[in-house]
Coordinates of C-alpha atoms and ligand atoms in Angstrom, one line a residue:
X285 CA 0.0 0.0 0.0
X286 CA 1.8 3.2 -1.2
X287 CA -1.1 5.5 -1.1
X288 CA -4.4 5.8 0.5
X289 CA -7.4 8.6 0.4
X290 CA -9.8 8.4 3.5
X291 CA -13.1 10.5 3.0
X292 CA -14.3 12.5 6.1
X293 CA -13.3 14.6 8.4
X294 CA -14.5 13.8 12.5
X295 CA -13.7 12.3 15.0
X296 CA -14.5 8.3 13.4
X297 CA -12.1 9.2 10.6
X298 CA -9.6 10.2 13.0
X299 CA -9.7 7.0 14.3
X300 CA -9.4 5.4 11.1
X301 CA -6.8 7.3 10.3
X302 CA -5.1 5.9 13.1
X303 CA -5.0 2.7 12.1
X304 CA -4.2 2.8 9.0
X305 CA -1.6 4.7 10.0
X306 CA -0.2 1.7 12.6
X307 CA -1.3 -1.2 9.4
X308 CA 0.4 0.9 6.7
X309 CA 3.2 2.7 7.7
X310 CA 4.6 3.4 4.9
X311 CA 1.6 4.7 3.0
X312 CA 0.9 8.2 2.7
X313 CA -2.5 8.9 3.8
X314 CA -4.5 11.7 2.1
X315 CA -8.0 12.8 4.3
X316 CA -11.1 15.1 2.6
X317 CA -11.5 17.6 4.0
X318 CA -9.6 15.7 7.4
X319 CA -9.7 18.0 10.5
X320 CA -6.3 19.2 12.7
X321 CA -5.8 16.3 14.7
X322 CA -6.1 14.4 11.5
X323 CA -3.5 17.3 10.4
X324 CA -0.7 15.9 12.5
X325 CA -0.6 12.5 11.8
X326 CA 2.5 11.6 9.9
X327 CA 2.7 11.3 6.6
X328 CA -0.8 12.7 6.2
X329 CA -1.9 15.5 4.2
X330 CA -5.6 17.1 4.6
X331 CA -7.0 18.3 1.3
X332 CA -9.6 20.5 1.9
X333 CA -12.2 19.4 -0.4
X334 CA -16.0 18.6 0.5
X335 CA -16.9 15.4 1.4
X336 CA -19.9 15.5 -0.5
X337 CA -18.0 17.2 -3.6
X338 CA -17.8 14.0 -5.5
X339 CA -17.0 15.2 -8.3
X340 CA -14.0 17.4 -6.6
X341 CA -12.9 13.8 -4.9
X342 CA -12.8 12.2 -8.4
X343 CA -10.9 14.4 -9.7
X344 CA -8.1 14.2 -6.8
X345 CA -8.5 10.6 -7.2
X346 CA -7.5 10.5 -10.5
X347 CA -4.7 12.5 -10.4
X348 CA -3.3 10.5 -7.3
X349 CA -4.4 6.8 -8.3
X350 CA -4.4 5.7 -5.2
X351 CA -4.2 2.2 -4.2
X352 CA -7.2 2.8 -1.7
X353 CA -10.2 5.1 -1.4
X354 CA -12.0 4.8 2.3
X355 CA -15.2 5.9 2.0
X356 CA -16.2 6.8 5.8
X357 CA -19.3 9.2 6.2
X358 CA -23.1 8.2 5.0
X359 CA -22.9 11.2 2.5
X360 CA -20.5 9.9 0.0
X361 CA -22.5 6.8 0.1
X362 CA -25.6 8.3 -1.0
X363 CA -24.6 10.2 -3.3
X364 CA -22.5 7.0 -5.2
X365 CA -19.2 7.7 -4.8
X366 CA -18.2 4.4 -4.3
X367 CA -19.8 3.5 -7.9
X368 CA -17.9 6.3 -9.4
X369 CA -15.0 4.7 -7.6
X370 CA -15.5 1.7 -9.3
X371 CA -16.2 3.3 -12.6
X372 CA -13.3 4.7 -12.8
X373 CA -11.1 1.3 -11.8
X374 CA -10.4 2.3 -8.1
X375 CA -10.3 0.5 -5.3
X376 CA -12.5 1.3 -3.1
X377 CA -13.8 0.3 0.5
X378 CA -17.8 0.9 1.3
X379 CA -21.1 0.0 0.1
X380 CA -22.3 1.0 -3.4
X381 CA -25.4 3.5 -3.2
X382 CA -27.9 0.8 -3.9
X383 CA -26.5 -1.4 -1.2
X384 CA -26.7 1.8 1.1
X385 CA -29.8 2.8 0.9
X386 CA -30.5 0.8 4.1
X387 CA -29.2 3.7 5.4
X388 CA -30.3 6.8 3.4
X389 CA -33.8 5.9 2.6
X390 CA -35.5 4.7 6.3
X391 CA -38.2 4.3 4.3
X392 CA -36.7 1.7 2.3
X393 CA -35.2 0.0 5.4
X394 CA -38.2 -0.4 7.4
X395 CA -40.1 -2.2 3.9
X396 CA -36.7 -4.1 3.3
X397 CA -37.0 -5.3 7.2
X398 CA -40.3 -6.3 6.6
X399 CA -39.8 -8.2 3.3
X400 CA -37.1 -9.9 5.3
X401 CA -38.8 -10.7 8.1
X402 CA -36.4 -8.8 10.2
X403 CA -37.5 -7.6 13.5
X404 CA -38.4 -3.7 13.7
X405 CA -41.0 -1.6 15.2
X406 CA -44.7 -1.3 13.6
X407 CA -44.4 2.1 11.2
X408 CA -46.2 3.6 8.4
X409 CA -44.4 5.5 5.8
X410 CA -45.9 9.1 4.6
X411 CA -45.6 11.7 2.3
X412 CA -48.7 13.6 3.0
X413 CA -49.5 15.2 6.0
X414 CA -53.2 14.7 6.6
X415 CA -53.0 10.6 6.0
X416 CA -49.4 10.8 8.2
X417 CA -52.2 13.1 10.6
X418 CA -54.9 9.7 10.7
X419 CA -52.1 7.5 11.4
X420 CA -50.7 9.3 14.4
X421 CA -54.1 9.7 15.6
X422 CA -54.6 6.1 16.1
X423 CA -51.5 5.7 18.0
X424 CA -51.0 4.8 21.9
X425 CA -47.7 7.1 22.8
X426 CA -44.9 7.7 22.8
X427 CA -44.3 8.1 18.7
X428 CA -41.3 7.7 16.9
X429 CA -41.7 10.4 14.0
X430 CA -38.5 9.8 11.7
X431 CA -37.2 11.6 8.6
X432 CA -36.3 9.2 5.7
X433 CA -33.2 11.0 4.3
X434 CA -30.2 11.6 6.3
X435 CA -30.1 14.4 8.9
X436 CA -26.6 14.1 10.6
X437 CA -28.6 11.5 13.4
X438 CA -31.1 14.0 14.6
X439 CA -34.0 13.4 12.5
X440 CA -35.7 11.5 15.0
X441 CA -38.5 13.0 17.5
X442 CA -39.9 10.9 19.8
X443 CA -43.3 12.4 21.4
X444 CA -45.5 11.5 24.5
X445 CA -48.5 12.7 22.8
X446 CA -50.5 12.0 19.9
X447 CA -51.0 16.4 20.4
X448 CA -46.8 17.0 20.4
X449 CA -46.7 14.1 17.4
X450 CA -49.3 16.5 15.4
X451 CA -47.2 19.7 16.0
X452 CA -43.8 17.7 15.1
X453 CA -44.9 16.2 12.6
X454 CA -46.6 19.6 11.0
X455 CA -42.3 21.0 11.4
X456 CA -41.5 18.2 9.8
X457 CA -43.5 17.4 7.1
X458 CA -44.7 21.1 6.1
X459 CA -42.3 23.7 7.3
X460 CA -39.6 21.0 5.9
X461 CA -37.5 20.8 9.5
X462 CA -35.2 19.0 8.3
X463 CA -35.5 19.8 4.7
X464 CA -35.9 17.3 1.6
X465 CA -35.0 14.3 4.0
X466 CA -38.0 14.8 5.9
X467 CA -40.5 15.3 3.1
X468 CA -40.8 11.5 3.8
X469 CA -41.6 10.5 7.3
X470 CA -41.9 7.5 9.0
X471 CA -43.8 7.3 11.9
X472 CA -42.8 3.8 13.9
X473 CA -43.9 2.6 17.7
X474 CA -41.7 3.0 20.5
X475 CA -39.4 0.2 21.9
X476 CA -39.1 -0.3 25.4
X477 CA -35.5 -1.1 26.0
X478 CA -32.3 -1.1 26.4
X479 CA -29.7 0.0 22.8
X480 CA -27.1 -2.0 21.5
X481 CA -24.7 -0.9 18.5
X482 CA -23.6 -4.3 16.3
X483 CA -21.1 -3.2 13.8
X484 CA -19.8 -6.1 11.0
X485 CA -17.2 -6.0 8.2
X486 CA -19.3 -7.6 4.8
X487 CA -17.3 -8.7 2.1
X488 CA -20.7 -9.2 -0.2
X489 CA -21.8 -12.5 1.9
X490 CA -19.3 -13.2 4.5
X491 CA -19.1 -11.2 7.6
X492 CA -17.4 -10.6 11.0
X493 CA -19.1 -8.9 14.0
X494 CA -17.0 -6.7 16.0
X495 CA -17.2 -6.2 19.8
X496 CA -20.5 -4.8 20.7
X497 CA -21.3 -1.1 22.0
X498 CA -23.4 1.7 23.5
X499 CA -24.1 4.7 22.1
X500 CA -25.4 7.5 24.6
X501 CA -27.7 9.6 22.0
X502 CA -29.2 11.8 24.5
X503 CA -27.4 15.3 24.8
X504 CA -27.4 15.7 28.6
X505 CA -27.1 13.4 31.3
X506 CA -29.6 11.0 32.5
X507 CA -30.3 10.5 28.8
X508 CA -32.3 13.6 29.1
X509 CA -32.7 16.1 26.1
X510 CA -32.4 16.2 22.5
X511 CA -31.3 13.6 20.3
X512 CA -27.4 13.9 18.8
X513 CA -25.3 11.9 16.5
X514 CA -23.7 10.6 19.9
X515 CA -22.0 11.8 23.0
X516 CA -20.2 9.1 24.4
X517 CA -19.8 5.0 23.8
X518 CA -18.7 2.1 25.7
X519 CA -17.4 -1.2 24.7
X520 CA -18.5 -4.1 25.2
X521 CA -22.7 -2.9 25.6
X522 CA -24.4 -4.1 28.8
X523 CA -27.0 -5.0 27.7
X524 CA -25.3 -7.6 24.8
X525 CA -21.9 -8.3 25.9
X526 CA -21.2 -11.0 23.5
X527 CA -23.1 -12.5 20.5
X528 CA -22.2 -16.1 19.6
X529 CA -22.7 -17.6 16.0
X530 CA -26.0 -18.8 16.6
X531 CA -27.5 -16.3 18.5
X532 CA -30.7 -14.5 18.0
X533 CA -29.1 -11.8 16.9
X534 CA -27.0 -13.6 13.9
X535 CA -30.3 -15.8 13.1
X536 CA -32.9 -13.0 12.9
X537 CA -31.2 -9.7 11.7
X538 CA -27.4 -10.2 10.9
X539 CA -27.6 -13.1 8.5
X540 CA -31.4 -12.0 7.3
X541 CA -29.9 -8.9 6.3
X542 CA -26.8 -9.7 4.6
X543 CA -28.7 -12.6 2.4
X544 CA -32.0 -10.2 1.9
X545 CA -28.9 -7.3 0.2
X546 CA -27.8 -10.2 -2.2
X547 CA -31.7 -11.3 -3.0
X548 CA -32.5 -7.5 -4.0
X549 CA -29.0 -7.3 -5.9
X550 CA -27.5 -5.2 -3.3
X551 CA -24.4 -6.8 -2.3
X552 CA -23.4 -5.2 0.5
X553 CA -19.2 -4.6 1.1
X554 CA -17.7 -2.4 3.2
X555 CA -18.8 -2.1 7.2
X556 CA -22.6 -2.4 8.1
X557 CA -24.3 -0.8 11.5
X558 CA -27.0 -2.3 13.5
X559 CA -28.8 -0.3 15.8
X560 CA -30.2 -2.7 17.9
X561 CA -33.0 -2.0 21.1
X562 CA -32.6 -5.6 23.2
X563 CA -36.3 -5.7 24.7
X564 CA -38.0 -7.9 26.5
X565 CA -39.9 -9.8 23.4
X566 CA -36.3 -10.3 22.0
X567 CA -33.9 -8.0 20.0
X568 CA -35.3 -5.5 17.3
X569 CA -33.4 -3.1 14.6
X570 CA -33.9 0.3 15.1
X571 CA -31.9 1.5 12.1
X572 CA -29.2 0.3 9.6
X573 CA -26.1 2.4 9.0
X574 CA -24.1 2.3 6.0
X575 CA -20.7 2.8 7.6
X576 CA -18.7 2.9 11.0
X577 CA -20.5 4.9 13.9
X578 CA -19.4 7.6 15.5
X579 CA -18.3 7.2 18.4
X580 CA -18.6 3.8 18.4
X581 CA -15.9 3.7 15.7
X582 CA -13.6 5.8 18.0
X583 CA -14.3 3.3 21.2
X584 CA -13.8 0.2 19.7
X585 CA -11.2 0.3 16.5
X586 CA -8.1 0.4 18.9
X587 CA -9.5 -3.4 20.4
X588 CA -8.4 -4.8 17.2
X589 CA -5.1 -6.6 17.3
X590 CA -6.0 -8.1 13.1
X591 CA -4.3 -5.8 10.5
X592 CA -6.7 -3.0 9.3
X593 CA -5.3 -3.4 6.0
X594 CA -5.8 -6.9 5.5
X595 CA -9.7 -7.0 6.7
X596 CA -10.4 -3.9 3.7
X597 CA -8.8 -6.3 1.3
X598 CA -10.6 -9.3 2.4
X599 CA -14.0 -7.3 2.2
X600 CA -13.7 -6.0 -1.3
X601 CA -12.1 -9.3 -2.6
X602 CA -14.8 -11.4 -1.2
X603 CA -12.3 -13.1 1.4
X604 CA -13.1 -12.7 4.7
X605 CA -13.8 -16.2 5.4
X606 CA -10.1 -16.6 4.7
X607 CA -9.2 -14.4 7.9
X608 CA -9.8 -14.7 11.9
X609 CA -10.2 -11.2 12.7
X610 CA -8.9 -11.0 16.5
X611 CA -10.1 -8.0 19.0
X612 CA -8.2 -7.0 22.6
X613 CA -10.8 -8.8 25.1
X614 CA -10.7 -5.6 26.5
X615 CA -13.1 -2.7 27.8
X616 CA -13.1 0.8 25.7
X617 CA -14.8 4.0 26.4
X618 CA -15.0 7.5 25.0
X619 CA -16.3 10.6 26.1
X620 CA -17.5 13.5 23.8
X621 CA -16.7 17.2 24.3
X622 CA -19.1 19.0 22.5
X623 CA -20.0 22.7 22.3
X624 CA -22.2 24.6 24.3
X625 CA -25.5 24.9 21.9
X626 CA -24.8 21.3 20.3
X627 CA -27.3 19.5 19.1
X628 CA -28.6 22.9 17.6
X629 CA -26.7 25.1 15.5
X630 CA -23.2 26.3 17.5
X631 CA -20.8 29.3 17.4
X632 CA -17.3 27.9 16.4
X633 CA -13.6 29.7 16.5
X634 CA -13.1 29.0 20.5
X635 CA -9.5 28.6 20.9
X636 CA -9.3 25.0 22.5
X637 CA -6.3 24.2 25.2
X638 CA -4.8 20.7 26.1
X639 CA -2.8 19.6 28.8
X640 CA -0.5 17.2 29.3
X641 CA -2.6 13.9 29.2
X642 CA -2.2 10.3 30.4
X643 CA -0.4 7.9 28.1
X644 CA -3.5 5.2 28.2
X645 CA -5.5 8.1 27.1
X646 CA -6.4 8.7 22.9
X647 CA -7.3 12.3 22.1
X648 CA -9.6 12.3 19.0
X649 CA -10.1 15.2 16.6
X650 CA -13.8 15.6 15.6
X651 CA -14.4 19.1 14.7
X652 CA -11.4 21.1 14.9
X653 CA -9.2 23.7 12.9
X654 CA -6.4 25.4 12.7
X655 CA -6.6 28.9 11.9
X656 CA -4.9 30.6 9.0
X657 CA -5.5 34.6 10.3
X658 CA -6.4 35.9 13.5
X659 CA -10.3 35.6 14.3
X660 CA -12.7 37.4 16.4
X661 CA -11.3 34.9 19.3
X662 CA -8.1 33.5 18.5
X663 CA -4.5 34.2 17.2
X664 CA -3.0 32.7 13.9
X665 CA -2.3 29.4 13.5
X666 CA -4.2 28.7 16.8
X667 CA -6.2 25.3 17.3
X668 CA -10.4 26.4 17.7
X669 CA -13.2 24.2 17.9
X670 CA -15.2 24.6 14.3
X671 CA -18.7 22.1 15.4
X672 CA -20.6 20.9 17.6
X673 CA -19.4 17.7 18.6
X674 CA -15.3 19.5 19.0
X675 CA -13.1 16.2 20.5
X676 CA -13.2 12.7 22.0
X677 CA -10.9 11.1 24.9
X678 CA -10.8 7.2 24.3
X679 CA -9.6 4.6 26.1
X680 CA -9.3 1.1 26.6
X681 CA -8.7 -1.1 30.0
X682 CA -9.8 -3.9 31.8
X683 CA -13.1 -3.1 32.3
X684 CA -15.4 0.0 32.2
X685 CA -15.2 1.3 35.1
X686 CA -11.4 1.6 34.6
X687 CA -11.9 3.1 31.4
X688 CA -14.3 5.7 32.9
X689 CA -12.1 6.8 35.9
X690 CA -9.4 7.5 33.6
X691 CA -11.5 9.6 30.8
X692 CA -12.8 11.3 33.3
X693 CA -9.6 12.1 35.4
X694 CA -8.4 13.9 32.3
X695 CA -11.3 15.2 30.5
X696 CA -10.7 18.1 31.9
X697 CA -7.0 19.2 30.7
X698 CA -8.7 19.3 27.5
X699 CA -11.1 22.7 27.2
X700 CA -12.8 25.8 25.6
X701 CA -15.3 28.4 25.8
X702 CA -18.5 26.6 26.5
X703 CA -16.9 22.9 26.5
X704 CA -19.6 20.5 27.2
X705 CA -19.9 16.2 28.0
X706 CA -22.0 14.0 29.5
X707 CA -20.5 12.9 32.9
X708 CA -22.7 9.2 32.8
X709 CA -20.7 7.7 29.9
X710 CA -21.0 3.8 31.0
X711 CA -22.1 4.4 34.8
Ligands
AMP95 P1 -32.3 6.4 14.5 O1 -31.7 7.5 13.7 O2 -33.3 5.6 13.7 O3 -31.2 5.5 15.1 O4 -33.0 7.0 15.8 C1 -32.3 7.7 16.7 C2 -32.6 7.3 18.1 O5 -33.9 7.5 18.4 C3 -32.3 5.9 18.4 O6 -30.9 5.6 18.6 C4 -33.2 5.6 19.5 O7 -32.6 6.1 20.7 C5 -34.4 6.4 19.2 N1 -35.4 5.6 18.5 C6 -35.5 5.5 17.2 N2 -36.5 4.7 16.9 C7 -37.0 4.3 18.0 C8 -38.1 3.4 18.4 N3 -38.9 2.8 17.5 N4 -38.4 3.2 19.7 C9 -37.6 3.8 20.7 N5 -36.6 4.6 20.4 C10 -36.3 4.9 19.1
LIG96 N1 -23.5 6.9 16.8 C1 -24.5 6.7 15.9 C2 -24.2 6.9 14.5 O1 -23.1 7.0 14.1 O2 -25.1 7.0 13.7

């Protein structure tokens, strides 16, 4: 591997960075757009493109041939850039936009679950508001109201009356809240439970589940407040600490899903998310992603002892029976610093400051720049926070609450103006 491009730019693509950094040493490592943590990796150069510019990314591609294009975020993979990839004879790791869509339509999801027999909450799908009106109407709450498209994991209410469901629904569906990927809505009952992230590599029919984890959605403590993209993560979940070959899981959703991709002519490759609420009539999907989480990428992806390099090879070339992928049987945890207004729309350019932290501690870039001028709040060439969910500190230990004590003994050498995190990560 002489050259790789990895598309993204937070805080999961600074952990992929990372280890492809550690499995390919000597490759030089190109990230779009990348963020400054990313920025001082060796051997890595950001190249500030648009991860959704996928015509700007072909372009660079070309020019650079690459032995490797990572596709990371959900955007790229709706808008096809790993068929464009393939068009254009590069290598590339992710699922084509067809085998994504389990992802970017949740419309098409839920009916794919349900042709599949796949466990999943009751729903309806709607594009008009009056018959998406009637359906609520006959609902006992809470509601799930959903946004097909994608909406950066917060286009999900959930309301405790049919009256709140009306009013949300009217944001959603009418004064477009979160624009073109709400004009579709899908409005599903709620599951009682307890959430479970199951992430697998897919080479088209083989797979390999990785450690399980938790995802803390909820922006304050207590899991109280809006929903995010996630604030904090724990590995291995509670709730599913380990899934064996024939477990419920594997039977029901994991190989269902993977066999149901190749039925439709969707052959999934690349890495495939299940969100999974463990309840007490068994274990249902909440949602497919088409890619790593984040943070759950960032927890887990220092557990794994197999080369990084050789599990992307195995899943485009149809190979990962050949390999026994081996993870640290180990605890991780990671803790998100976010800005003050996150989930909603956040001032950035707050000069960020880091102390000296513990060795067994990973800081992780999510949302971070380096400026080129001086700003309204910081000096040239200063490091400032530029979104809402800023940094991560990771680590992994014995067991969680370990991993905890540690995060939280440092989180706090690492700060700026109206730094933010949950303090019930894994408690
Ligand atoms: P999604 O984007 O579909 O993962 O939804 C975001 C979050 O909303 C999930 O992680 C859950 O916390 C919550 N959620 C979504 N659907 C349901 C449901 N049917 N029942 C309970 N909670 C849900
Ligand atoms: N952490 C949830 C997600 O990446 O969608």
């Amino acid at each position: 591997m002489n050259k790789i491009i990895l598309i993204g730019g937070g805080g999961r693509e600074h952990a992929i960075a990372n280890q492809l950094r550690k499995d390919a040493p000597k490759a030089k490592l190109y990230v779009i757009p990348g963020n400054a943590g990313i920025a001082m990796i060796p051997n890595t150069e950001c190249v500030p493109i648009a991860a959704t510019d996928i015509n700007g990314i072909m372009n660079f591609a070309r020019e650079q041939a690459p032995d490797l294009v990572f596709v990371a975020p959900d955007d790229p993979i709706a808008l096809g850039l790993v068929d464009r990839l393939h068009d254009a004879g590069i290598r590339a790791f992710g699922p084509t936009q067809a085998a994504g869509e389990v992802e970017w339509s949740k419309a098409f999801s839920k009916d794919f679950m349900q042709r599949h027999n796949i466990p999943t909450a009751k729903y309806g799908t709607f594009i008009d508001f009056e018959l998406a009106k009637r359906y609520v109407e006959t609902m006992t709450p809470p509601i799930v109201l959903k946004a097909s498209g994608l909406a950066l994991g917060k286009g999900v209410i959930i309301s405790y009356s049919v009256c709140d469901a009306i009013v949300s629904l009217k944001e959603m569906m009418l004064n477009k809240k979160f624009g073109d990927a709400s004009s579709t809505v899908v409005i599903e009952e709620f599951m009682e439970g307890t959430e479970v992230t199951l992430l697998a590599f897919v080479d088209g029919e083989n797979f390999a589940i990785m450690p399980t984890s938790q995802d803390h959605k909820r922006a304050f403590d207590n899991d109280q407040g809006p929903n995010t993209g996630g604030m904090g993560c724990f590995s291995p979940a509670k709730a599913l600490p380990t899934i064996s070959p024939d477990h419920d899981v594997i039977k029901t959703i994991v190989e269902p899903t993977i066999q149901g991709l190749i039925k439709e002519g969707r052959v999934y490759k690349g890495v495939i998310y299940f969100g999974l609420m463990v309840t007490e009539r068994g274990t249902k999907v909440v949602e497919y992603n088409a890619r790593f989480g984040d943070p759950e990428c960032q927890t887990i992806l220092p557990l794994l002892k197999t080369n990084f390099i050789d599990i992307i090879d195995a899943c485009i070339d149809g190979t990962l029976d050949k390999i026994d992928i081996k993870w640290e049987d180990k605890a991780a945890l990671c803790v998100v610093i976010a800005s003050k207004e996150y989930p909603e729309a956040v001032r950035k350019g707050y000069p960020i400051t880091i102390g000296d932290l513990h060795k067994d501690v990973t800081l992780i870039h999510c949302a971070t720049l380096r400026t080129d001028e001086c700003t309204e709040f910081a000096n040239d060439n200063e490091l400032v926070t530029n979104g809402g969910r800023v940094l991560n500190v990771t680590t992994i230990s014995d067991t969680i609450e370990k991993a905890r004590n540690l995060v939280y003994n440092e989180i706090d050498k690492v700060t700026f103006e109206g730094a933010r995190y949950r303090t019930d990560i894994g408690a």
